[in-house]
mmCIF file of C-alpha atoms in Angstrom:
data_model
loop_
_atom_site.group_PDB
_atom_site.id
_atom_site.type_symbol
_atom_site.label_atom_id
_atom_site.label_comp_id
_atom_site.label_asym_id
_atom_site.label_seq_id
_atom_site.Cartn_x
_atom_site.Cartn_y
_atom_site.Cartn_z
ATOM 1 C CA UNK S 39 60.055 111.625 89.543
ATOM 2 C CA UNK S 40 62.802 109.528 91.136
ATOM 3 C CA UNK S 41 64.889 107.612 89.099
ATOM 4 C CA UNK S 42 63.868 104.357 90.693
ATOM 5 C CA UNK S 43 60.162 104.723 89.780
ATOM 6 C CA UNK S 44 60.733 103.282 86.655
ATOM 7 C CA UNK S 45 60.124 100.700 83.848
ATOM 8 C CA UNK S 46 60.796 97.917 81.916
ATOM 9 C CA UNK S 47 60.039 95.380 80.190
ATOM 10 C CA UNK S 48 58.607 92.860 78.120
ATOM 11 C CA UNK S 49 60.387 91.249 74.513
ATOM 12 C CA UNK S 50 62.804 87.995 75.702
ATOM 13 C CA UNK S 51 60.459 85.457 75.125
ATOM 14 C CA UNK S 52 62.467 82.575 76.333
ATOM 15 C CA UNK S 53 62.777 84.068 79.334
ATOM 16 C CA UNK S 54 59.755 85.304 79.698
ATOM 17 C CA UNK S 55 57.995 82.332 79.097
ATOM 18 C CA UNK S 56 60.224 80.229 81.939
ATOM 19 C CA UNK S 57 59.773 83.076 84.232
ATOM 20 C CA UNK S 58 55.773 83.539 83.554
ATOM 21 C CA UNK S 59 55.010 79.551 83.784
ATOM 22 C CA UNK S 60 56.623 79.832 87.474
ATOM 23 C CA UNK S 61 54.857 82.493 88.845
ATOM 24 C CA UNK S 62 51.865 81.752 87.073
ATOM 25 C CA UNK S 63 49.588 80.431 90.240
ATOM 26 C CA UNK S 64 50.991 82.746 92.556
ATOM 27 C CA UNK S 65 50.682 86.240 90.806
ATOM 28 C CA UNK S 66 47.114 84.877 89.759
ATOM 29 C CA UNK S 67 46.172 84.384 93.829
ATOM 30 C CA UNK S 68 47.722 87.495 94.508
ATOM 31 C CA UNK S 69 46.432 90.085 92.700
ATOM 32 C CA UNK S 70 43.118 90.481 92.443
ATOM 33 C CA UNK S 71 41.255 93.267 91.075
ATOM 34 C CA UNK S 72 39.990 96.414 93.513
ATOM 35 C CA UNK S 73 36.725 96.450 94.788
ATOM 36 C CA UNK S 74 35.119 98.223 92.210
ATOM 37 C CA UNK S 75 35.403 95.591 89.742
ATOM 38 C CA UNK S 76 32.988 93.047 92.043
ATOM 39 C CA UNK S 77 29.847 91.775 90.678
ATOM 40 C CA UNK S 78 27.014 93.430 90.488
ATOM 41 C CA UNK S 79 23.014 92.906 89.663
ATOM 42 C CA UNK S 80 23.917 93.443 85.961
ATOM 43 C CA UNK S 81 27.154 91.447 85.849
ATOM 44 C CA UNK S 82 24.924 88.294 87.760
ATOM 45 C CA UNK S 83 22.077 88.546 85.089
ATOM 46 C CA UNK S 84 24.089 88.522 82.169
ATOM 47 C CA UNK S 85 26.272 85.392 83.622
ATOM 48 C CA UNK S 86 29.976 85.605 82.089
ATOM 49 C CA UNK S 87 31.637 85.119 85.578
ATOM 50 C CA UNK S 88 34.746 86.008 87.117
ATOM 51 C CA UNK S 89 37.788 86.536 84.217
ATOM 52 C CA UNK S 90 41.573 86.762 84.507
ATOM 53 C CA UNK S 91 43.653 89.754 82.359
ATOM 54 C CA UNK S 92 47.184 89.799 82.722
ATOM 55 C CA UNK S 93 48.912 93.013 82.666
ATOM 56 C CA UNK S 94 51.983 94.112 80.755
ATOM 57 C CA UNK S 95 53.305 95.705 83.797
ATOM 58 C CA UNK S 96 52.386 97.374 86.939
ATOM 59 C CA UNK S 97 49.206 99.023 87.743
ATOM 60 C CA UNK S 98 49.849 102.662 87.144
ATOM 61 C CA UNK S 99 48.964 104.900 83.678
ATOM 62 C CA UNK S 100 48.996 102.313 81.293
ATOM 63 C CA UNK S 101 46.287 101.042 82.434
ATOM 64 C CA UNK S 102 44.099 104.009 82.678
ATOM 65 C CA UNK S 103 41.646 102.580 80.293
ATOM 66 C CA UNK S 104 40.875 99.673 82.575
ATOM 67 C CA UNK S 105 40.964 101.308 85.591
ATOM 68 C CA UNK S 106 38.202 103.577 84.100
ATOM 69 C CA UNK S 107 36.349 100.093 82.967
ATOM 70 C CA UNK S 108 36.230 99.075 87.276
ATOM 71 C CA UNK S 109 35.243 102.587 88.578
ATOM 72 C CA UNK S 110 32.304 103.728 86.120
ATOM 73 C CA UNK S 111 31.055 99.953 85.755
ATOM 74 C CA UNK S 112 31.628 99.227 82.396
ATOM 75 C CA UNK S 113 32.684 95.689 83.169
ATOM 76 C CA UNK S 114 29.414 95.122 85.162
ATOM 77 C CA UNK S 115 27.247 96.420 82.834
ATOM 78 C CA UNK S 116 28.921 94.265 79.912
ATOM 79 C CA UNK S 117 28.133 90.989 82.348
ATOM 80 C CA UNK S 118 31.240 90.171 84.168
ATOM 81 C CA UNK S 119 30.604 89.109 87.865
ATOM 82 C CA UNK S 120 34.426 90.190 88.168
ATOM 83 C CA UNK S 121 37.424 91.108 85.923
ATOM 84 C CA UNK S 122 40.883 90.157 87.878
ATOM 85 C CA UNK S 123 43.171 92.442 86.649
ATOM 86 C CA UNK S 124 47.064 91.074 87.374
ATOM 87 C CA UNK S 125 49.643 93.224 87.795
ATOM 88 C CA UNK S 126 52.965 92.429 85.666
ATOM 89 C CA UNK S 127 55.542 92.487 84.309
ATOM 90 C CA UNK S 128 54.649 89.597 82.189
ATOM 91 C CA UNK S 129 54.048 88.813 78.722
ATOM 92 C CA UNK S 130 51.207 86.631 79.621
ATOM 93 C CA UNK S 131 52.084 84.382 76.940
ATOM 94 C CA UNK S 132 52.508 80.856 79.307
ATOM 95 C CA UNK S 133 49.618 82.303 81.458
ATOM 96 C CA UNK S 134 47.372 82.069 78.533
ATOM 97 C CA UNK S 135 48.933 78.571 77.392
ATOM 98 C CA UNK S 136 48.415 77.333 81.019
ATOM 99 C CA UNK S 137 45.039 78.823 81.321
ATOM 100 C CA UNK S 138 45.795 81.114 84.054
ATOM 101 C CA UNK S 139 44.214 83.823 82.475
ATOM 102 C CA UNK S 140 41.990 84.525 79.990
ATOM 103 C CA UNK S 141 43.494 87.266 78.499
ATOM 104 C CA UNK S 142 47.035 88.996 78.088
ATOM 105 C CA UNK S 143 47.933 92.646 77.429
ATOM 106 C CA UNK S 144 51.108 91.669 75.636
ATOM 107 C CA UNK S 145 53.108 92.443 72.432
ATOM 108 C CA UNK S 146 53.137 91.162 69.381
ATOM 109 C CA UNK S 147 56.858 90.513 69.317
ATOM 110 C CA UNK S 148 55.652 87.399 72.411
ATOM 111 C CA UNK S 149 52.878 86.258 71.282
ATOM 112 C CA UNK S 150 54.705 86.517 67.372
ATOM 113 C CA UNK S 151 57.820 84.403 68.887
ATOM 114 C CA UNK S 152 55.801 81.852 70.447
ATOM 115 C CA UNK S 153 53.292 81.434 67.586
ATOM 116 C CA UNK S 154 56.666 81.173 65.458
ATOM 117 C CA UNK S 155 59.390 78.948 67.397
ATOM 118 C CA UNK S 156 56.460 76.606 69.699
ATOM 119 C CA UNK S 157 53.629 76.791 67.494
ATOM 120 C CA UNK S 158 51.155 78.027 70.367
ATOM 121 C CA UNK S 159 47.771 78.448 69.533
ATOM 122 C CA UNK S 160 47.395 81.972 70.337
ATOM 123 C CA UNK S 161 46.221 85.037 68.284
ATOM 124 C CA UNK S 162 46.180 89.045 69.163
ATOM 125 C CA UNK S 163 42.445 90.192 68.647
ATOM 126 C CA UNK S 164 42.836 93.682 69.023
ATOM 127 C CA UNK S 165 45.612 96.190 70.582
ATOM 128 C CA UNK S 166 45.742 99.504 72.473
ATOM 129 C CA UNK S 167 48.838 100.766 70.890
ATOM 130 C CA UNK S 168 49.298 101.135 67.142
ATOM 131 C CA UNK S 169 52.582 101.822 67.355
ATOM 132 C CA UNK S 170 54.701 100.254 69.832
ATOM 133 C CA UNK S 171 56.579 102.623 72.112
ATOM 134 C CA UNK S 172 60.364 100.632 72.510
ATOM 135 C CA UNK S 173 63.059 102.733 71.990
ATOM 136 C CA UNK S 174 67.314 103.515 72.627
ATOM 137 C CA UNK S 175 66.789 106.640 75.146
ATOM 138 C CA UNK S 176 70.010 108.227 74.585
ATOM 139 C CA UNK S 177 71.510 111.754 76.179
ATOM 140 C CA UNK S 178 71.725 114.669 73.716
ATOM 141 C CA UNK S 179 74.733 116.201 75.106
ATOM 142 C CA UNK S 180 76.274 112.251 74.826
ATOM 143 C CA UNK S 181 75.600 109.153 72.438
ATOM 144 C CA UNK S 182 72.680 110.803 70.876
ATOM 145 C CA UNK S 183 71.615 108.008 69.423
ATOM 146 C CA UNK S 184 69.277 109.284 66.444
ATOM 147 C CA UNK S 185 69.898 106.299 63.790
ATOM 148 C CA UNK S 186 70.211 102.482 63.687
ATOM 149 C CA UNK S 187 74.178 103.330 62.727
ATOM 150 C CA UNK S 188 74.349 105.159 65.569
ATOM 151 C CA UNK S 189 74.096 102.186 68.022
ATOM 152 C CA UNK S 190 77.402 100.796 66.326
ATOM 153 C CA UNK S 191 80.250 100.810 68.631
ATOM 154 C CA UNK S 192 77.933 101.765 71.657
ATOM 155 C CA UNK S 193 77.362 100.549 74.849
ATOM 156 C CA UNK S 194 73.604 100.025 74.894
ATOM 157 C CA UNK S 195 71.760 98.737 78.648
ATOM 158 C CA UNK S 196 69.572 96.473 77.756
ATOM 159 C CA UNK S 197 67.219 94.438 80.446
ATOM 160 C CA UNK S 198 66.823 90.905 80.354
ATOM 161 C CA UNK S 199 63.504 90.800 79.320
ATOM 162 C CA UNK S 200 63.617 93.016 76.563
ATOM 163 C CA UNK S 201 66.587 90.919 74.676
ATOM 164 C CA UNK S 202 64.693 89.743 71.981
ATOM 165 C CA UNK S 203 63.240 92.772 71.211
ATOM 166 C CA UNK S 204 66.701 94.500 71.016
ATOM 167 C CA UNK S 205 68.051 91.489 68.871
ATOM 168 C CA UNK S 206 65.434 92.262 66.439
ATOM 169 C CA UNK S 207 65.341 95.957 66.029
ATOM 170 C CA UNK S 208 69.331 95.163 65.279
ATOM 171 C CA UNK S 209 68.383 92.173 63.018
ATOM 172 C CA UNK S 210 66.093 94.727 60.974
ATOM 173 C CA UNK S 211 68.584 97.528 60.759
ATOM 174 C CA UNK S 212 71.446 94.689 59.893
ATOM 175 C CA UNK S 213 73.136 95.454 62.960
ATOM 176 C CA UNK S 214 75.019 92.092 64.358
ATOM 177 C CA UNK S 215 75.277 92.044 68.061
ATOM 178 C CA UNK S 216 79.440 91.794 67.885
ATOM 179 C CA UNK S 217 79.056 95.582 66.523
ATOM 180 C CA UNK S 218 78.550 96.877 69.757
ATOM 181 C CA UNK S 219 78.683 96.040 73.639
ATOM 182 C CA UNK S 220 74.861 95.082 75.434
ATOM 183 C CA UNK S 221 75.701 95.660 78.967
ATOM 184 C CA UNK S 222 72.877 94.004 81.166
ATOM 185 C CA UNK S 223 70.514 96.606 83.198
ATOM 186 C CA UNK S 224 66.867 96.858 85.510
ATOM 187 C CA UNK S 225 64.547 99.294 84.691
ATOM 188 C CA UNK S 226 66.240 101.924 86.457
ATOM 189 C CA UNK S 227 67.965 104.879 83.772
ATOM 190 C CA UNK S 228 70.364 106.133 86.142
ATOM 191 C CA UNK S 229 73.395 103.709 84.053
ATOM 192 C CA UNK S 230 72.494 106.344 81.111
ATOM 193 C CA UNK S 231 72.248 109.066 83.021
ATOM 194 C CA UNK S 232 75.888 108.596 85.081
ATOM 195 C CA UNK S 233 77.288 108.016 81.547
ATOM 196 C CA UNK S 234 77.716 104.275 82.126
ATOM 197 C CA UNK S 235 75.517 103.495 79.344
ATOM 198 C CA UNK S 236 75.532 105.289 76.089
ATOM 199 C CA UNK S 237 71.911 103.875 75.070
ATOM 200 C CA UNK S 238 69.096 102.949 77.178
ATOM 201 C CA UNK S 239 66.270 100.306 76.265
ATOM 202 C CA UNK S 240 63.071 102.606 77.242
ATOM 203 C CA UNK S 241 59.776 103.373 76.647
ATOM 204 C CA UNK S 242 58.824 106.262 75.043
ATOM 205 C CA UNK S 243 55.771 106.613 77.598
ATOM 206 C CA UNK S 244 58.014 106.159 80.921
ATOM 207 C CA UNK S 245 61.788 106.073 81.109
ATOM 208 C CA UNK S 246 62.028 108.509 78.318
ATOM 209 C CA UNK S 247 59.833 111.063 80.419
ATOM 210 C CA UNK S 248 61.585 110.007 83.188
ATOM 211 C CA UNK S 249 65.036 111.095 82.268
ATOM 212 C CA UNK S 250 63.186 114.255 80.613
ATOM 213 C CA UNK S 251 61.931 114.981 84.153
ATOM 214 C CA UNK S 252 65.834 114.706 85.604
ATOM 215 C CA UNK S 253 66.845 117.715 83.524
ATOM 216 C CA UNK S 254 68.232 115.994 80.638
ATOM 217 C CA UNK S 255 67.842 116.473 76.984
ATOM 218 C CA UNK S 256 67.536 113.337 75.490
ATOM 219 C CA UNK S 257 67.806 111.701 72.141
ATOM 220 C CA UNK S 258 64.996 108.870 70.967
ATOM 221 C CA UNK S 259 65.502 106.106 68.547
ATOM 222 C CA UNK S 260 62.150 105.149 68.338
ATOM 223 C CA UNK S 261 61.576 101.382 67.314
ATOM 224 C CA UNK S 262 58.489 101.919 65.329
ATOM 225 C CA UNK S 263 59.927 104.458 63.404
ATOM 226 C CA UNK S 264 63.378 102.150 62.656
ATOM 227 C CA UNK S 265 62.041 99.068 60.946
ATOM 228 C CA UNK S 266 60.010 97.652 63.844
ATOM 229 C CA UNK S 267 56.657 99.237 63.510
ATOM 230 C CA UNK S 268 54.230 96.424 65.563
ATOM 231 C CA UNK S 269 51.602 96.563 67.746
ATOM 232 C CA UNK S 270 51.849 96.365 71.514
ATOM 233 C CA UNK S 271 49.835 96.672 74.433
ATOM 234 C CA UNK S 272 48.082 93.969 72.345
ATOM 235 C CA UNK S 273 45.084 91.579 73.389
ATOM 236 C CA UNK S 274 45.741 87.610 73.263
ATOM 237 C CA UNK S 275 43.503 84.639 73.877
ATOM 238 C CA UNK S 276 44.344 81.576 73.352
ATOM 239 C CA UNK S 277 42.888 79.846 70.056
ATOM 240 C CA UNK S 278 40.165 77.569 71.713
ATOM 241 C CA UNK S 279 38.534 80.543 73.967
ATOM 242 C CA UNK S 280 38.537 82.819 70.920
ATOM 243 C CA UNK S 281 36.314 79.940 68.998
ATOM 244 C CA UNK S 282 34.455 78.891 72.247
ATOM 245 C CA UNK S 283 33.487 82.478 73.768
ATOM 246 C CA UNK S 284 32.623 85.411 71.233
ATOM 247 C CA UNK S 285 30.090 86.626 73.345
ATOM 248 C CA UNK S 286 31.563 87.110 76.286
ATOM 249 C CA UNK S 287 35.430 88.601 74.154
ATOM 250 C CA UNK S 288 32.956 90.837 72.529
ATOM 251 C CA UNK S 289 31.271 91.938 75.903
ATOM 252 C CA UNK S 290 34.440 92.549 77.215
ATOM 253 C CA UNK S 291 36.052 94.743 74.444
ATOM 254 C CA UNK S 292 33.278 96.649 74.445
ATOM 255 C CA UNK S 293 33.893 97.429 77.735
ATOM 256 C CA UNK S 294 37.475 98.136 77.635
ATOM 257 C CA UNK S 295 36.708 100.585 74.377
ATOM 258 C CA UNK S 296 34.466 102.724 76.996
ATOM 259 C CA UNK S 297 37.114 102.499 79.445
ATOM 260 C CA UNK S 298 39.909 104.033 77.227
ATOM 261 C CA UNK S 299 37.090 106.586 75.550
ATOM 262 C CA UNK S 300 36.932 107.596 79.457
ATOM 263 C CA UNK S 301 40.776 108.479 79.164
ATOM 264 C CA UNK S 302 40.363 110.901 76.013
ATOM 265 C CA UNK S 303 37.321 112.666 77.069
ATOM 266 C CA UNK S 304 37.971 112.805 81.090
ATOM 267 C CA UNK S 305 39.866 115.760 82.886
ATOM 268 C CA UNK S 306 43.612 114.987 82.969
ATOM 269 C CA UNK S 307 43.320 115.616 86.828
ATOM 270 C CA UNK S 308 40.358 112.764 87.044
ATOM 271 C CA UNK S 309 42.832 110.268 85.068
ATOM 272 C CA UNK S 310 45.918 110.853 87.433
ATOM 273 C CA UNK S 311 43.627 110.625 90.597
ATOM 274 C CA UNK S 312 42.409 107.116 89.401
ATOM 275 C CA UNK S 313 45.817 105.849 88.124
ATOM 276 C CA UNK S 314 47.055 106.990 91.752
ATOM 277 C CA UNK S 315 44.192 105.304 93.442
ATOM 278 C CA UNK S 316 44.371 101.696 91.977
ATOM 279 C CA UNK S 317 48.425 102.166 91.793
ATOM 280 C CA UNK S 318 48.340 102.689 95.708
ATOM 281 C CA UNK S 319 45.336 99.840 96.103
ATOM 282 C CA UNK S 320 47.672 97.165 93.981
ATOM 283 C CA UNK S 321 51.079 98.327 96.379
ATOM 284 C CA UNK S 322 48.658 97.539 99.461
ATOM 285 C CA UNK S 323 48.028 94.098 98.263
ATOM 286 C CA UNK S 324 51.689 93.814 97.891
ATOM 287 C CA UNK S 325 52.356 93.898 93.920
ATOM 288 C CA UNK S 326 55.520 95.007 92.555
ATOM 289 C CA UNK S 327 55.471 99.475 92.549
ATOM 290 C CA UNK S 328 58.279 102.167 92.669
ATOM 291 C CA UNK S 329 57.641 104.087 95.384
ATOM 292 C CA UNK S 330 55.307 107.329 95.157
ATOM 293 C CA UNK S 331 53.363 108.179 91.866
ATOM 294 C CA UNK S 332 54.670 111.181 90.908
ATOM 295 C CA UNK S 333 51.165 113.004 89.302
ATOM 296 C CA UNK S 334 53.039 115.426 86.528
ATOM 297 C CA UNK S 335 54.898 112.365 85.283
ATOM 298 C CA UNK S 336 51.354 110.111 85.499
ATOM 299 C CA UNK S 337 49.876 113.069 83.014
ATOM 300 C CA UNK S 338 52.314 112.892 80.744
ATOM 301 C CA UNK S 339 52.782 109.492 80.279
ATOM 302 C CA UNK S 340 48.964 109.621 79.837
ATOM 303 C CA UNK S 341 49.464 112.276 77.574
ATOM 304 C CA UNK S 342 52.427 110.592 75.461
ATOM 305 C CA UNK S 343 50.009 107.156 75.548
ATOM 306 C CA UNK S 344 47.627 109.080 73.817
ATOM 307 C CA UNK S 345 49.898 109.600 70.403
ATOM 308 C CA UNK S 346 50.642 105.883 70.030
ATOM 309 C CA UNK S 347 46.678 105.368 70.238
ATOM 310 C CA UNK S 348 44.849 107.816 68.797
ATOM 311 C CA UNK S 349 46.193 107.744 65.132
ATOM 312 C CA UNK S 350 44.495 108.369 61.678
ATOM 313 C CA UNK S 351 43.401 104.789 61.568
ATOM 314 C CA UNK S 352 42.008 104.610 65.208
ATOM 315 C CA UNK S 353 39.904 107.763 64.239
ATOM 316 C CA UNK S 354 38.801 106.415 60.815
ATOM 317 C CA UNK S 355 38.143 102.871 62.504
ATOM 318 C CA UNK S 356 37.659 103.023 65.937
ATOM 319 C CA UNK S 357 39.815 102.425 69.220
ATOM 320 C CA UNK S 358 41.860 99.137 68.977
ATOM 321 C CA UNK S 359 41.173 97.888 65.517
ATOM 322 C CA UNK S 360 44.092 96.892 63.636
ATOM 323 C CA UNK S 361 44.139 97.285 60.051
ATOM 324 C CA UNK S 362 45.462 95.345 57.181
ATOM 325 C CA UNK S 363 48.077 97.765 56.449
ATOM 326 C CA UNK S 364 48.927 97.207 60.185
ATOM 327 C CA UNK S 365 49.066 93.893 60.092
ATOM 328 C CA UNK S 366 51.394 93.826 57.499
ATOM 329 C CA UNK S 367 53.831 95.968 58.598
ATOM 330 C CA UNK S 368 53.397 93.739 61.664
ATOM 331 C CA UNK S 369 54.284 90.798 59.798
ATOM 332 C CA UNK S 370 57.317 92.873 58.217
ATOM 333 C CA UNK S 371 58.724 93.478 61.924
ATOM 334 C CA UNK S 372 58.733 89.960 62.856
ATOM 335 C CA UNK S 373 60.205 88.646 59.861
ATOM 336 C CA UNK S 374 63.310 91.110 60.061
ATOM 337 C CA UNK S 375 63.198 89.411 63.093
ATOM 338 C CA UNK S 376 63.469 86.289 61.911
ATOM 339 C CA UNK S 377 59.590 84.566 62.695
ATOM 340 C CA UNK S 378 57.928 84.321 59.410
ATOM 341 C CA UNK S 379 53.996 84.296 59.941
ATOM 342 C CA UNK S 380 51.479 85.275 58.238
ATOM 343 C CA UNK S 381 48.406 87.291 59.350
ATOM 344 C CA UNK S 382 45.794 84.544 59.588
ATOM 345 C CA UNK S 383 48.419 82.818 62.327
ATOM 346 C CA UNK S 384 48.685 85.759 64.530
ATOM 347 C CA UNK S 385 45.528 87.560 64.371
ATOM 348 C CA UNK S 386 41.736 87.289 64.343
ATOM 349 C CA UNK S 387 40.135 90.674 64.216
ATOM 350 C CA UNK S 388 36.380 89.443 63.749
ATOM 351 C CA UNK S 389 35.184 90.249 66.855
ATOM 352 C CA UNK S 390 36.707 94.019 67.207
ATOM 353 C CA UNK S 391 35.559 94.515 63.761
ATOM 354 C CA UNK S 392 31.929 93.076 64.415
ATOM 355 C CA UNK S 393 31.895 95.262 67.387
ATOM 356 C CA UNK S 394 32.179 98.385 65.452
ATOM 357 C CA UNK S 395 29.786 97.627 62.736
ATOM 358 C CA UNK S 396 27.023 97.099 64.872
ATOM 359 C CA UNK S 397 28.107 99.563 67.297
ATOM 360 C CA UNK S 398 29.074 102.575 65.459
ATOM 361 C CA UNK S 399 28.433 105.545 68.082
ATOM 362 C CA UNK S 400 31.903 103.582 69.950
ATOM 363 C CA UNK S 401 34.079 105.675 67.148
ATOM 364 C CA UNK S 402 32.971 108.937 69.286
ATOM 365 C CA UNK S 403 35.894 109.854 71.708
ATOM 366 C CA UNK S 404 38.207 112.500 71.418
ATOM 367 C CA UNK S 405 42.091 111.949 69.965
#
């Protein structure tokens, strides 16, 4: 895959939020969500309307689950006259707070920093990965960045947007920022890869496969696996629509479970066909892409998305529930980070929990 079809991303939340309140009305206009979301006999009957989900990023495998949710109607069935998916990047945090949206696939590193430093009434109610998928992508035959220690005395490209999120994986490891050199980067890993980097801030779903894909042997310092291990890929509401719309949250989880099942039991070939059909649909209405999809890189970032969902707890409790143990190593992350919260202020797992106890046969899909 070329080096510029790349990611990322999300963390800075000062930024993020300045950024996100500006292009809030204009992102919301200008992507709306492909044909095969509109309404339907089902979706009219039922009456929960049109809704607004901000994506993380842009519309390619990371949203395989949803894009399964539009083709085989599983957001008509569950009521929804339409379901606006936006492409990113954005946290989604001020798009909540400004009612833009009414939900965000986000971190909880945002929506923890927000809750934290501005007190916003927002709480995570489920999440899609149960371990995040940050990391330092380093070159084996260079930096090979394999420990916190490692990053000392290291230049380390780090985007804009993903700041915070650096800052804190050094605050946990009790690394202090005047211990090494952050050299401001895009998304593109070609600074690692001409050796003008030494450490790359990746995912291990994209970049990381990416570089992989270039020939190189690389080395990952995997954030959940180095004092940060938090949720991403998380869904937000906003405090007042989680108290004032259970039904319809419930409806629409439901929907998004079958989505995601869709990407465990379908043909590999069937995923990267849809992700490459709603990818090229969202560059036609003029969202931000990276050229060509390259299909062997869509399967195995599929593939690699697959081993930060499907864990032991997903199996023993169903596709995006987040357990205590979760919650508090959660909790842990952020406060190495320095935003003390407990887990009553940043999430509300009722309604993914309800969903499963009344709904058992959901648990079926295949890891």
């Amino acid at each position: 895959m070329p080096a510029s079809h790349t990611i990322r991303r999300r963390g800075g939340i000062v930024l993020a939020l300045a950024a996100a309140a500006a292009l809030a009305l204009s992102a919301c206009s200008s992507t709306a969500a492909p044909s095969a979301s509109s309404s339907g006999d089902a979706g009219a009957s039922a009456g929960f309307g049109e809704i607004s989900v901000q994506y993380s990023w842009i519309k390619n495998e990371e949203f395989a689950g949803e894009f399964y949710a539009y083709d085989n109607g599983y957001y008509d069935e569950a009521g929804f006259s339409n379901v606006v998916g936006v492409a990113g990047p954005d946290t989604g945090v001020a798009k909540l707070l400004s009612g833009s949206v009414q939900f965000a696939l986000t971190d909880a590193a945002s929506v923890g920093a927000a809750v934290a430093e501005q007190d916003a009434p927002l709480k995570i109610i489920a999440t899609t990965f149960q371990k995040n998928p940050f990391t330092i992508l380093s070159l084996k035959d260079g930096a090979s960045i394999a420990t916190p220690e490692d990053l000392i005395g290291k230049k380390i490209g780090v985007q804009d947007s993903n700041a915070s999120v650096f800052k804190a994986l050094l605050a946990a490891n009790g690394i202090t920022e005047d211990q090494l050199t952050i050299v401001p980067v895009d998304f593109d890993p070609t600074p690692l890869m001409n050796g003008d980097v030494d450490g790359f801030m990746a995912y291990l779903t994209n970049e990381a496969i990416t570089v992989e894909m270039a020939g190189y042997e690389v080395t990952n310092l995997a954030y959940a696996e180095n004092g940060l291990p938090y949720v991403a890929e998380s869904y937000a509401v906003t405090d007042d629509y989680l108290a004032n719309n259970k039904d319809l949250i419930k409806a629409f989880l439901i929907a998004e479970i079958k989505g995601w099942t869709d990407t465990f039991t379908q043909p590999i070939d069937d995923t990267v066909a849809l992700v490459t059909k709603y990818y090229n649909e969202s560059a036609s209405a003029g969202d931000l892409t990276f050229g060509d999809l390259d299909p062997d890189k869509v399967a195995a970032g599929v593939k690699a998305q697959a081993k930060l969902i499907s864990t032991d707890e997903t199996e023993a409790n169903g596709l995006f529930t987040i357990s205590d143990d979760l919650k508090t190593q959660t909790l842990a992350s952020l406060a190495a980070s320095g935003w003390d919260l407990t887990a009553d202020q940043l999430f509300d797992t009722t309604i993914i929990d309800e969903i499963y106890a009344e709904n058992p046969d959901l648990k079926s899909y295949l890891p």
